Amino acid sequence: MELNEKVIRDKSNKLKKPKRKLFRQHAHDNPLLKNFNHYKPKLNESVELDLFFNKPLIDDKITVIDVGCGYGAFLVKLSQLFPKKLCLGLEIRSKVYQYTKLLVESHKSNDMCHNIGVCRTNVMLHISNMFQKNQLEHIFILYPDPHFKACKRRMRIISDCMVAEYAYLLKKGGLIYNVTDVEEYHEYAKTVFSRNKLFDRMDQEMKEYKEIFHIIKYATDESQKLNKRSTKPTRFGLIYRRI
């Protein structure tokens, strides 16, 4: 089925929320492959805002990103959490990206969520070319693929190399958030961040973090799937501040 056949409009010709069953895909794409079509910014060239945002906004730079934004439930929440900031979801999987793009467009068609956009790209290859040094204020990495097999560990979106990239892109005082339902991955992420001296771990129970942390634990598509699988799902979270 072509993408335009998946677009649903109401009687007033406004876009409606797409049907997720039309956009099913494997759990992940291989981020080490370089031969698929995705957004590839040129070196030292900022993201072209008009590709993702269709209305003039206060901010002229993207300052909030959702790495591996999936089907976009949390991306929509970001619009409410940061109404005056530009927020961009980054997703590698083609069909998942197509769904989220239509989801975002359906909200904008109803005059909502004008400050969010979604981009199909390979974060591991291109994130350092998409944003400038110290540009970002918030990075969300929620329920990433744990890549359990030893031979696939280098595909993890949290690694020594990637954490160094995040440190470069975050402004001083900027925050990076990680949530997972896999305890082994949680301990691994703590170890990786502890090796980078540009990050301080924050207490998620502190007043200024408690509300947003509750949202990031429970507002994503993966979190909703967890609730369906278990009556008492376990979630592990981390917040780090850029020094």
mmCIF file of C-alpha atoms in Angstrom:
data_model
loop_
_atom_site.group_PDB
_atom_site.id
_atom_site.type_symbol
_atom_site.label_atom_id
_atom_site.label_comp_id
_atom_site.label_asym_id
_atom_site.label_seq_id
_atom_site.Cartn_x
_atom_site.Cartn_y
_atom_site.Cartn_z
ATOM 1 C CA MET A 1 0.000 0.000 0.000
ATOM 2 C CA GLU A 2 1.379 3.416 -1.007
ATOM 3 C CA LEU A 3 1.771 6.129 1.633
ATOM 4 C CA ASN A 4 -0.912 8.356 0.089
ATOM 5 C CA GLU A 5 -3.370 5.459 0.387
ATOM 6 C CA LYS A 6 -2.769 5.412 4.151
ATOM 7 C CA VAL A 7 -3.709 9.072 4.616
ATOM 8 C CA ILE A 8 -7.102 9.481 6.302
ATOM 9 C CA ARG A 9 -9.074 12.744 6.211
ATOM 10 C CA ASP A 10 -12.261 13.808 7.965
ATOM 11 C CA LYS A 11 -15.261 15.540 6.356
ATOM 12 C CA SER A 12 -13.544 18.939 6.574
ATOM 13 C CA ASN A 13 -10.487 17.501 4.758
ATOM 14 C CA LYS A 14 -8.297 17.649 7.858
ATOM 15 C CA LEU A 15 -5.856 14.817 8.425
ATOM 16 C CA LYS A 16 -6.886 12.188 10.958
ATOM 17 C CA LYS A 17 -4.622 10.045 13.102
ATOM 18 C CA PRO A 18 -3.133 7.263 10.918
ATOM 19 C CA LYS A 19 -3.893 3.599 11.559
ATOM 20 C CA ARG A 20 -0.869 1.987 13.142
ATOM 21 C CA LYS A 21 -1.668 -1.477 11.787
ATOM 22 C CA LEU A 22 -0.772 -0.203 8.298
ATOM 23 C CA PHE A 23 2.786 0.654 9.378
ATOM 24 C CA ARG A 24 4.087 -2.516 11.037
ATOM 25 C CA GLN A 25 7.810 -3.156 10.789
ATOM 26 C CA HIS A 26 10.666 -5.158 12.327
ATOM 27 C CA ALA A 27 11.831 -3.990 15.735
ATOM 28 C CA HIS A 28 14.929 -2.280 14.349
ATOM 29 C CA ASP A 29 16.997 -1.367 11.303
ATOM 30 C CA ASN A 30 20.734 -1.934 11.283
ATOM 31 C CA PRO A 31 22.336 1.463 12.094
ATOM 32 C CA LEU A 32 25.673 0.245 10.718
ATOM 33 C CA LEU A 33 24.306 0.035 7.167
ATOM 34 C CA LYS A 34 24.835 3.066 4.955
ATOM 35 C CA ASN A 35 22.823 2.096 1.880
ATOM 36 C CA PHE A 36 19.298 3.274 2.688
ATOM 37 C CA ASN A 37 17.539 6.542 1.967
ATOM 38 C CA HIS A 38 17.439 8.903 4.927
ATOM 39 C CA TYR A 39 18.238 12.484 5.890
ATOM 40 C CA LYS A 40 21.976 13.124 5.476
ATOM 41 C CA PRO A 41 22.973 16.669 6.444
ATOM 42 C CA LYS A 42 26.200 18.077 5.094
ATOM 43 C CA LEU A 43 29.146 18.670 7.406
ATOM 44 C CA ASN A 44 28.672 21.739 9.654
ATOM 45 C CA GLU A 45 25.263 22.454 8.108
ATOM 46 C CA SER A 46 22.329 22.919 10.493
ATOM 47 C CA VAL A 47 19.041 21.096 9.994
ATOM 48 C CA GLU A 48 16.801 22.901 7.491
ATOM 49 C CA LEU A 49 13.886 23.887 9.703
ATOM 50 C CA ASP A 50 11.365 24.315 6.893
ATOM 51 C CA LEU A 51 11.674 20.594 6.138
ATOM 52 C CA PHE A 52 10.096 19.748 9.486
ATOM 53 C CA PHE A 53 8.240 22.830 10.748
ATOM 54 C CA ASN A 54 5.561 24.602 8.720
ATOM 55 C CA LYS A 55 4.794 27.610 10.909
ATOM 56 C CA PRO A 56 6.986 30.500 12.177
ATOM 57 C CA LEU A 57 7.956 29.920 15.804
ATOM 58 C CA ILE A 58 9.791 31.776 18.552
ATOM 59 C CA ASP A 59 12.837 29.504 18.485
ATOM 60 C CA ASP A 60 15.030 29.460 15.398
ATOM 61 C CA LYS A 61 16.967 26.356 16.457
ATOM 62 C CA ILE A 62 16.025 22.846 17.492
ATOM 63 C CA THR A 63 16.858 22.422 21.176
ATOM 64 C CA VAL A 64 14.990 19.212 22.097
ATOM 65 C CA ILE A 65 15.404 15.818 20.393
ATOM 66 C CA ASP A 66 13.790 12.416 20.886
ATOM 67 C CA VAL A 67 16.292 9.793 19.714
ATOM 68 C CA GLY A 68 14.448 6.785 18.306
ATOM 69 C CA CYS A 69 11.058 8.459 18.618
ATOM 70 C CA GLY A 70 9.146 5.378 17.441
ATOM 71 C CA TYR A 71 5.445 5.896 16.769
ATOM 72 C CA GLY A 72 5.472 9.422 18.164
ATOM 73 C CA ALA A 73 3.382 9.275 21.362
ATOM 74 C CA PHE A 74 6.097 10.938 23.421
ATOM 75 C CA LEU A 75 6.969 13.364 20.618
ATOM 76 C CA VAL A 76 3.416 14.726 20.850
ATOM 77 C CA LYS A 77 3.887 15.057 24.630
ATOM 78 C CA LEU A 78 7.049 17.084 24.006
ATOM 79 C CA SER A 79 4.950 19.679 22.214
ATOM 80 C CA GLN A 80 3.078 20.247 25.470
ATOM 81 C CA LEU A 81 6.138 20.018 27.725
ATOM 82 C CA PHE A 82 8.128 22.550 25.686
ATOM 83 C CA PRO A 83 5.550 24.671 23.801
ATOM 84 C CA LYS A 84 8.066 27.398 22.897
ATOM 85 C CA LYS A 85 10.913 25.102 21.845
ATOM 86 C CA LEU A 86 11.481 23.254 18.581
ATOM 87 C CA CYS A 87 11.438 19.493 19.190
ATOM 88 C CA LEU A 88 12.583 16.942 16.609
ATOM 89 C CA GLY A 89 12.013 13.198 16.680
ATOM 90 C CA LEU A 90 14.702 11.064 15.043
ATOM 91 C CA GLU A 91 13.759 7.628 13.704
ATOM 92 C CA ILE A 92 15.662 5.169 11.488
ATOM 93 C CA ARG A 93 12.834 2.770 10.512
ATOM 94 C CA SER A 94 11.040 3.708 7.308
ATOM 95 C CA LYS A 95 7.462 2.615 8.061
ATOM 96 C CA VAL A 96 7.624 3.849 11.648
ATOM 97 C CA TYR A 97 8.855 7.218 10.382
ATOM 98 C CA GLN A 98 6.020 7.354 7.823
ATOM 99 C CA TYR A 99 3.447 6.712 10.546
ATOM 100 C CA THR A 100 4.902 9.340 12.883
ATOM 101 C CA LYS A 101 5.140 11.888 10.077
ATOM 102 C CA LEU A 102 1.426 11.429 9.346
ATOM 103 C CA LEU A 103 0.649 11.567 13.078
ATOM 104 C CA VAL A 104 2.485 14.893 13.419
ATOM 105 C CA GLU A 105 0.836 16.260 10.269
ATOM 106 C CA SER A 106 -2.602 15.243 11.564
ATOM 107 C CA HIS A 107 -2.030 17.289 14.729
ATOM 108 C CA LYS A 108 -0.779 20.268 12.730
ATOM 109 C CA SER A 109 -3.788 19.988 10.423
ATOM 110 C CA ASN A 110 -5.900 20.543 13.542
ATOM 111 C CA ASP A 111 -3.728 23.536 14.555
ATOM 112 C CA MET A 112 -1.779 21.702 17.259
ATOM 113 C CA CYS A 113 1.834 20.629 17.822
ATOM 114 C CA HIS A 114 3.374 23.141 15.409
ATOM 115 C CA ASN A 115 6.661 22.994 17.327
ATOM 116 C CA ILE A 116 7.409 19.309 16.648
ATOM 117 C CA GLY A 117 8.740 17.502 13.600
ATOM 118 C CA VAL A 118 10.130 14.088 12.718
ATOM 119 C CA CYS A 119 13.136 13.137 10.629
ATOM 120 C CA ARG A 120 14.202 9.785 9.228
ATOM 121 C CA THR A 121 17.917 9.593 9.791
ATOM 122 C CA ASN A 122 20.703 7.421 11.184
ATOM 123 C CA VAL A 123 21.628 9.037 14.492
ATOM 124 C CA MET A 124 24.836 7.026 14.851
ATOM 125 C CA LEU A 125 26.125 8.343 11.532
ATOM 126 C CA HIS A 126 24.717 11.850 11.255
ATOM 127 C CA ILE A 127 23.781 13.413 14.591
ATOM 128 C CA SER A 128 27.004 15.420 14.866
ATOM 129 C CA ASN A 129 26.285 17.023 11.478
ATOM 130 C CA MET A 130 22.671 17.860 12.293
ATOM 131 C CA PHE A 131 23.277 20.132 15.264
ATOM 132 C CA GLN A 132 25.893 22.624 16.362
ATOM 133 C CA LYS A 133 28.124 22.400 19.413
ATOM 134 C CA ASN A 134 26.176 23.124 22.637
ATOM 135 C CA GLN A 135 22.925 23.623 20.673
ATOM 136 C CA LEU A 136 20.703 21.092 22.452
ATOM 137 C CA GLU A 137 19.019 21.503 25.835
ATOM 138 C CA HIS A 138 17.284 18.125 26.183
ATOM 139 C CA ILE A 139 18.033 14.702 24.688
ATOM 140 C CA PHE A 140 15.596 11.837 25.295
ATOM 141 C CA ILE A 141 16.629 8.209 24.715
ATOM 142 C CA LEU A 142 13.620 6.195 25.814
ATOM 143 C CA TYR A 143 13.342 2.406 25.670
ATOM 144 C CA PRO A 144 16.190 1.946 23.168
ATOM 145 C CA ASP A 145 16.853 -1.430 21.571
ATOM 146 C CA PRO A 146 19.094 -3.249 24.107
ATOM 147 C CA HIS A 147 20.878 -5.352 21.440
ATOM 148 C CA PHE A 148 21.536 -8.237 23.821
ATOM 149 C CA LYS A 149 23.878 -10.272 21.605
ATOM 150 C CA ALA A 150 27.567 -9.486 22.060
ATOM 151 C CA CYS A 151 28.060 -9.152 18.307
ATOM 152 C CA LYS A 152 25.414 -6.407 18.209
ATOM 153 C CA ARG A 153 26.562 -4.348 21.193
ATOM 154 C CA ARG A 154 28.207 -1.806 18.880
ATOM 155 C CA MET A 155 24.713 -0.932 17.580
ATOM 156 C CA ARG A 156 23.673 0.431 20.977
ATOM 157 C CA ILE A 157 22.646 4.082 20.872
ATOM 158 C CA ILE A 158 24.335 4.559 24.247
ATOM 159 C CA SER A 159 28.052 3.849 24.009
ATOM 160 C CA ASP A 160 31.277 5.652 24.881
ATOM 161 C CA CYS A 161 31.432 7.111 21.384
ATOM 162 C CA MET A 162 27.794 8.227 21.301
ATOM 163 C CA VAL A 163 27.881 9.690 24.820
ATOM 164 C CA ALA A 164 30.847 11.819 23.714
ATOM 165 C CA GLU A 165 28.693 13.023 20.789
ATOM 166 C CA TYR A 166 25.835 13.897 23.139
ATOM 167 C CA ALA A 167 28.225 15.818 25.404
ATOM 168 C CA TYR A 168 29.436 17.829 22.406
ATOM 169 C CA LEU A 169 25.897 18.738 21.305
ATOM 170 C CA LEU A 170 24.405 19.534 24.732
ATOM 171 C CA LYS A 171 24.790 23.000 26.190
ATOM 172 C CA LYS A 172 26.173 23.326 29.719
ATOM 173 C CA GLY A 173 23.352 22.481 32.084
ATOM 174 C CA GLY A 174 21.571 20.521 29.346
ATOM 175 C CA LEU A 175 19.949 17.219 30.283
ATOM 176 C CA ILE A 176 19.931 13.740 28.787
ATOM 177 C CA TYR A 177 17.280 11.215 29.839
ATOM 178 C CA ASN A 178 17.252 7.445 29.485
ATOM 179 C CA VAL A 179 14.502 4.967 30.397
ATOM 180 C CA THR A 180 14.552 1.210 29.832
ATOM 181 C CA ASP A 181 12.702 -1.847 31.081
ATOM 182 C CA VAL A 182 15.900 -3.949 30.872
ATOM 183 C CA GLU A 183 17.931 -3.877 34.091
ATOM 184 C CA GLU A 184 21.117 -5.087 32.378
ATOM 185 C CA TYR A 185 20.910 -2.216 29.888
ATOM 186 C CA HIS A 186 20.248 0.243 32.730
ATOM 187 C CA GLU A 187 23.407 -0.859 34.553
ATOM 188 C CA TYR A 188 25.342 -0.734 31.282
ATOM 189 C CA ALA A 189 24.142 2.839 30.573
ATOM 190 C CA LYS A 190 25.148 3.948 34.084
ATOM 191 C CA THR A 191 28.630 2.535 33.543
ATOM 192 C CA VAL A 192 29.027 4.259 30.177
ATOM 193 C CA PHE A 193 27.903 7.664 31.462
ATOM 194 C CA SER A 194 30.097 7.347 34.564
ATOM 195 C CA ARG A 195 33.151 7.097 32.301
ATOM 196 C CA ASN A 196 32.425 10.497 30.754
ATOM 197 C CA LYS A 197 33.504 13.324 33.060
ATOM 198 C CA LEU A 198 31.235 15.854 31.320
ATOM 199 C CA PHE A 199 28.088 14.392 32.892
ATOM 200 C CA ASP A 200 26.713 14.465 36.437
ATOM 201 C CA ARG A 201 23.955 12.080 37.421
ATOM 202 C CA MET A 202 20.826 13.825 38.725
ATOM 203 C CA ASP A 203 18.353 12.518 41.295
ATOM 204 C CA GLN A 204 15.116 11.818 39.426
ATOM 205 C CA GLU A 205 13.162 12.360 42.652
ATOM 206 C CA MET A 206 14.248 16.009 42.852
ATOM 207 C CA LYS A 207 11.299 18.381 42.452
ATOM 208 C CA GLU A 208 12.487 19.919 39.174
ATOM 209 C CA TYR A 209 12.824 16.477 37.531
ATOM 210 C CA LYS A 210 10.065 14.440 39.144
ATOM 211 C CA GLU A 211 7.158 15.550 36.917
ATOM 212 C CA ILE A 212 8.986 15.230 33.604
ATOM 213 C CA PHE A 213 10.475 11.902 34.650
ATOM 214 C CA HIS A 214 7.043 10.514 35.412
ATOM 215 C CA ILE A 215 5.945 11.530 31.904
ATOM 216 C CA ILE A 216 8.944 10.006 30.136
ATOM 217 C CA LYS A 217 8.452 6.744 32.007
ATOM 218 C CA TYR A 218 4.800 6.348 31.103
ATOM 219 C CA ALA A 219 3.972 8.392 27.963
ATOM 220 C CA THR A 220 5.856 6.485 25.260
ATOM 221 C CA ASP A 221 4.524 3.814 22.927
ATOM 222 C CA GLU A 222 6.903 1.263 24.459
ATOM 223 C CA SER A 223 5.689 2.104 27.945
ATOM 224 C CA GLN A 224 2.099 1.516 26.876
ATOM 225 C CA LYS A 225 3.115 -1.871 25.455
ATOM 226 C CA LEU A 226 4.756 -2.704 28.792
ATOM 227 C CA ASN A 227 1.520 -1.955 30.614
ATOM 228 C CA LYS A 228 -0.317 -4.421 28.382
ATOM 229 C CA ARG A 229 2.267 -7.176 28.926
ATOM 230 C CA SER A 230 2.509 -6.891 32.695
ATOM 231 C CA THR A 231 0.401 -5.646 35.597
ATOM 232 C CA LYS A 232 3.524 -4.360 37.373
ATOM 233 C CA PRO A 233 6.123 -3.534 34.711
ATOM 234 C CA THR A 234 9.578 -2.488 35.884
ATOM 235 C CA ARG A 235 11.173 0.676 34.511
ATOM 236 C CA PHE A 236 14.668 2.004 35.131
ATOM 237 C CA GLY A 237 15.564 5.634 34.571
ATOM 238 C CA LEU A 238 18.572 7.935 34.430
ATOM 239 C CA ILE A 239 19.033 11.692 34.126
ATOM 240 C CA TYR A 240 22.429 13.267 33.483
ATOM 241 C CA ARG A 241 23.322 16.951 33.390
ATOM 242 C CA ARG A 242 26.013 18.312 31.085
ATOM 243 C CA ILE A 243 28.739 19.952 33.173
#
